[in-house]
Tab-separated table of C-alpha atoms in Angstrom:
chain	number	residue	atom	x	y	z
A	1	MET	CA	0.001	-0.096	-0.107
A	2	ASN	CA	1.150	3.454	-0.802
A	3	ILE	CA	0.910	6.325	1.706
A	4	GLY	CA	2.128	10.067	1.732
A	5	PHE	CA	3.689	11.590	4.848
A	6	ASN	CA	4.570	15.078	5.434
A	7	LEU	CA	8.022	15.092	6.819
A	8	LEU	CA	9.988	18.022	8.126
A	9	ASP	CA	12.494	19.310	5.550
A	10	THR	CA	15.734	19.197	7.207
A	11	GLY	CA	17.800	19.529	4.263
A	12	ASN	CA	19.444	22.684	5.536
A	13	SER	CA	19.499	22.690	9.230
A	14	PHE	CA	17.388	20.763	11.647
A	15	PHE	CA	17.247	23.841	13.863
A	16	GLU	CA	16.237	26.421	11.225
A	17	ILE	CA	12.873	24.883	10.056
A	18	LYS	CA	10.583	27.243	8.366
A	19	LYS	CA	6.757	26.997	9.164
A	20	SER	CA	6.309	25.727	5.460
A	21	GLY	CA	9.622	23.457	5.822
A	22	ARG	CA	7.625	20.097	5.130
A	23	THR	CA	7.934	17.957	2.087
A	24	GLN	CA	5.621	15.097	1.123
A	25	ILE	CA	7.200	11.783	0.646
A	26	GLU	CA	5.542	8.594	-0.600
A	27	PHE	CA	6.136	5.370	1.119
A	28	GLU	CA	5.283	1.853	0.016
A	29	LEU	CA	4.175	-0.102	3.261
A	30	LEU	CA	3.520	-3.625	4.028
A	31	LYS	CA	0.398	-4.561	5.923
A	32	ASN	CA	0.859	-6.206	9.050
A	33	PRO	CA	4.426	-6.683	8.690
A	34	ALA	CA	6.185	-9.283	11.303
A	35	PHE	CA	9.823	-9.850	11.823
A	36	ARG	CA	12.012	-12.562	13.438
A	37	VAL	CA	14.910	-11.040	15.028
A	38	PHE	CA	17.692	-13.077	16.580
A	39	VAL	CA	20.319	-11.706	18.812
A	40	GLN	CA	23.643	-12.992	19.932
A	41	HIS	CA	26.306	-11.600	22.520
A	42	GLN	CA	29.226	-12.357	24.121
A	43	ASP	CA	28.497	-10.615	27.209
A	44	THR	CA	26.306	-12.989	29.110
A	45	ALA	CA	24.976	-10.168	31.672
A	46	LEU	CA	24.299	-7.731	28.981
A	47	PHE	CA	22.483	-10.400	27.064
A	48	ASP	CA	20.346	-11.518	29.940
A	49	LYS	CA	19.426	-7.710	30.828
A	50	LEU	CA	18.160	-7.280	27.070
A	51	ALA	CA	16.363	-10.792	27.170
A	52	ASP	CA	14.672	-9.686	30.222
A	53	ARG	CA	13.619	-6.403	28.755
A	54	LEU	CA	12.199	-8.064	25.643
A	55	VAL	CA	10.427	-10.749	27.121
A	56	ASN	CA	8.600	-8.563	29.632
A	57	VAL	CA	8.121	-5.686	27.217
A	58	ALA	CA	10.067	-3.259	29.641
A	59	HIS	CA	12.048	-1.399	26.855
A	60	HIS	CA	13.328	2.161	27.786
A	61	PHE	CA	12.571	3.624	24.414
A	62	THR	CA	9.519	2.454	22.274
A	63	PRO	CA	10.923	0.475	19.206
A	64	TYR	CA	10.282	1.674	15.796
A	65	LEU	CA	10.907	0.866	12.342
A	66	GLY	CA	12.941	3.870	10.929
A	67	LEU	CA	10.407	6.753	11.516
A	68	SER	CA	8.269	7.400	14.639
A	69	GLN	CA	4.951	6.899	12.651
A	70	PHE	CA	6.046	3.211	12.258
A	71	THR	CA	6.015	2.121	15.918
A	72	ALA	CA	6.683	-1.644	16.702
A	73	THR	CA	4.955	-3.959	18.840
A	74	LEU	CA	7.002	-6.690	20.664
A	75	LYS	CA	5.311	-9.991	20.625
A	76	ASN	CA	6.501	-13.796	21.279
A	77	ALA	CA	9.888	-12.815	22.590
A	78	VAL	CA	11.647	-16.131	23.097
A	79	VAL	CA	14.833	-16.793	24.620
A	80	CYS	CA	16.233	-20.115	23.331
A	81	PRO	CA	19.837	-21.870	23.230
A	82	VAL	CA	21.559	-22.301	20.046
A	83	LYS	CA	24.202	-24.713	19.167
A	84	GLN	CA	26.487	-24.040	16.317
A	85	GLY	CA	26.383	-26.653	13.294
A	86	SER	CA	28.984	-27.379	11.020
A	87	GLY	CA	29.685	-29.364	8.077
A	88	LEU	CA	31.479	-29.559	4.714
A	89	GLY	CA	29.320	-27.290	2.786
A	90	GLY	CA	26.241	-29.456	2.678
A	91	LYS	CA	22.657	-28.180	1.864
A	92	ILE	CA	21.223	-26.748	5.073
A	93	SER	CA	17.699	-25.347	5.308
A	94	ILE	CA	17.803	-21.976	6.933
A	95	GLN	CA	14.856	-20.041	8.411
A	96	SER	CA	16.593	-16.666	8.593
A	97	ALA	CA	17.858	-14.166	6.191
A	98	VAL	CA	20.954	-15.243	4.353
A	99	ASN	CA	24.137	-13.349	4.025
A	100	LEU	CA	25.278	-14.548	0.531
A	101	SER	CA	29.072	-13.988	1.607
A	102	LYS	CA	28.452	-17.004	4.159
A	103	LEU	CA	27.800	-19.568	1.314
A	104	THR	CA	30.234	-21.889	0.098
A	105	ALA	CA	29.235	-23.759	-2.992
A	106	ASN	CA	28.688	-22.832	-6.471
A	107	PRO	CA	25.724	-22.747	-6.920
A	108	PRO	CA	25.241	-21.400	-3.325
A	109	ILE	CA	21.356	-21.782	-3.375
A	110	GLU	CA	18.755	-24.420	-4.032
A	111	PHE	CA	16.003	-22.446	-5.340
A	112	SER	CA	12.476	-23.595	-5.044
A	113	GLN	CA	10.328	-22.758	-8.162
A	114	THR	CA	7.357	-21.712	-6.280
A	115	ALA	CA	9.118	-19.486	-3.768
A	116	HIS	CA	9.646	-15.733	-4.023
A	117	TYR	CA	13.165	-14.498	-3.216
A	118	TYR	CA	14.526	-11.136	-2.999
A	119	VAL	CA	18.261	-9.776	-2.538
A	120	ASP	CA	19.128	-6.650	-0.990
A	121	THR	CA	22.186	-4.742	0.145
A	122	MET	CA	22.037	-4.218	3.811
A	123	PRO	CA	24.273	-2.782	6.390
A	124	ILE	CA	26.218	-5.588	8.305
A	125	GLU	CA	28.316	-3.731	10.649
A	126	LEU	CA	28.155	-0.265	12.375
A	127	SER	CA	30.921	1.471	14.240
A	128	ARG	CA	30.184	2.945	17.538
A	129	ASP	CA	29.143	6.096	15.652
A	130	ARG	CA	26.581	4.225	13.886
A	131	VAL	CA	28.586	4.693	10.600
A	132	VAL	CA	27.989	1.545	8.227
A	133	THR	CA	31.558	-0.156	8.130
A	134	ARG	CA	30.486	-3.241	6.046
A	135	TYR	CA	27.625	-3.916	3.690
A	136	GLY	CA	26.262	-7.329	2.587
A	137	GLU	CA	24.225	-8.982	-0.035
A	138	VAL	CA	21.144	-10.438	1.797
A	139	LEU	CA	18.626	-13.203	0.564
A	140	VAL	CA	15.243	-13.488	2.183
A	141	ASP	CA	12.367	-15.747	1.103
A	142	ALA	CA	9.407	-13.103	0.769
A	143	ASP	CA	7.041	-15.541	2.328
A	144	GLY	CA	9.082	-16.271	5.478
A	145	LYS	CA	9.892	-19.765	4.457
A	146	ALA	CA	13.207	-21.712	4.653
A	147	VAL	CA	15.919	-21.230	2.071
A	148	SER	CA	18.040	-24.141	1.251
A	149	VAL	CA	21.748	-23.045	1.076
A	150	TYR	CA	25.031	-24.464	1.057
A	151	THR	CA	27.159	-23.464	3.893
A	152	ASP	CA	29.813	-24.670	6.364
A	153	HIS	CA	28.595	-22.869	9.516
A	154	TRP	CA	25.225	-22.267	10.853
A	155	PHE	CA	23.252	-22.306	14.114
A	156	GLU	CA	20.340	-24.649	15.378
A	157	THR	CA	17.798	-23.558	17.327
A	158	PRO	CA	15.149	-25.842	18.903
A	159	ASP	CA	12.162	-23.437	18.377
A	160	PHE	CA	13.150	-22.029	15.117
A	161	GLY	CA	15.125	-24.234	13.050
A	162	ASN	CA	18.690	-23.418	11.662
A	163	ILE	CA	19.765	-19.690	11.205
A	164	LEU	CA	22.409	-17.772	10.030
A	165	PHE	CA	23.604	-14.312	11.584
A	166	LEU	CA	24.297	-11.905	9.199
């Protein structure tokens, strides 16, 4: 669905916005989007604190998807153990987005004739100053179904199946 938003025109300066300093931008939106987000962290105390806040919906700031008009509702937050899987580049069914640089074979993906895929360039790493330091080509099944890929390393979850971190 397409919808127009009147946004503040901050092209010159955020602090010198004129009364008519708005611009209408058209957005293409998904109806009732849902996302699965997987988080891994080396600091267990920090991870436990984050997990507790997500499970109990006790976040300090309201989560949103890019603009304040797109507030997110957190539902079904689950903390589950993961086990690292490894192999010799065999075919693995992955339930998450796939960073194409983590695939090993040629061809790296076994496509289904009935599936709908898309690939997009996405930021993979940010510096502390929120500057993108690494981009990647990321494959997603548009219907949220599993993707069969050839990879040496993946993570196994009891609740969601096999996943890859970007």
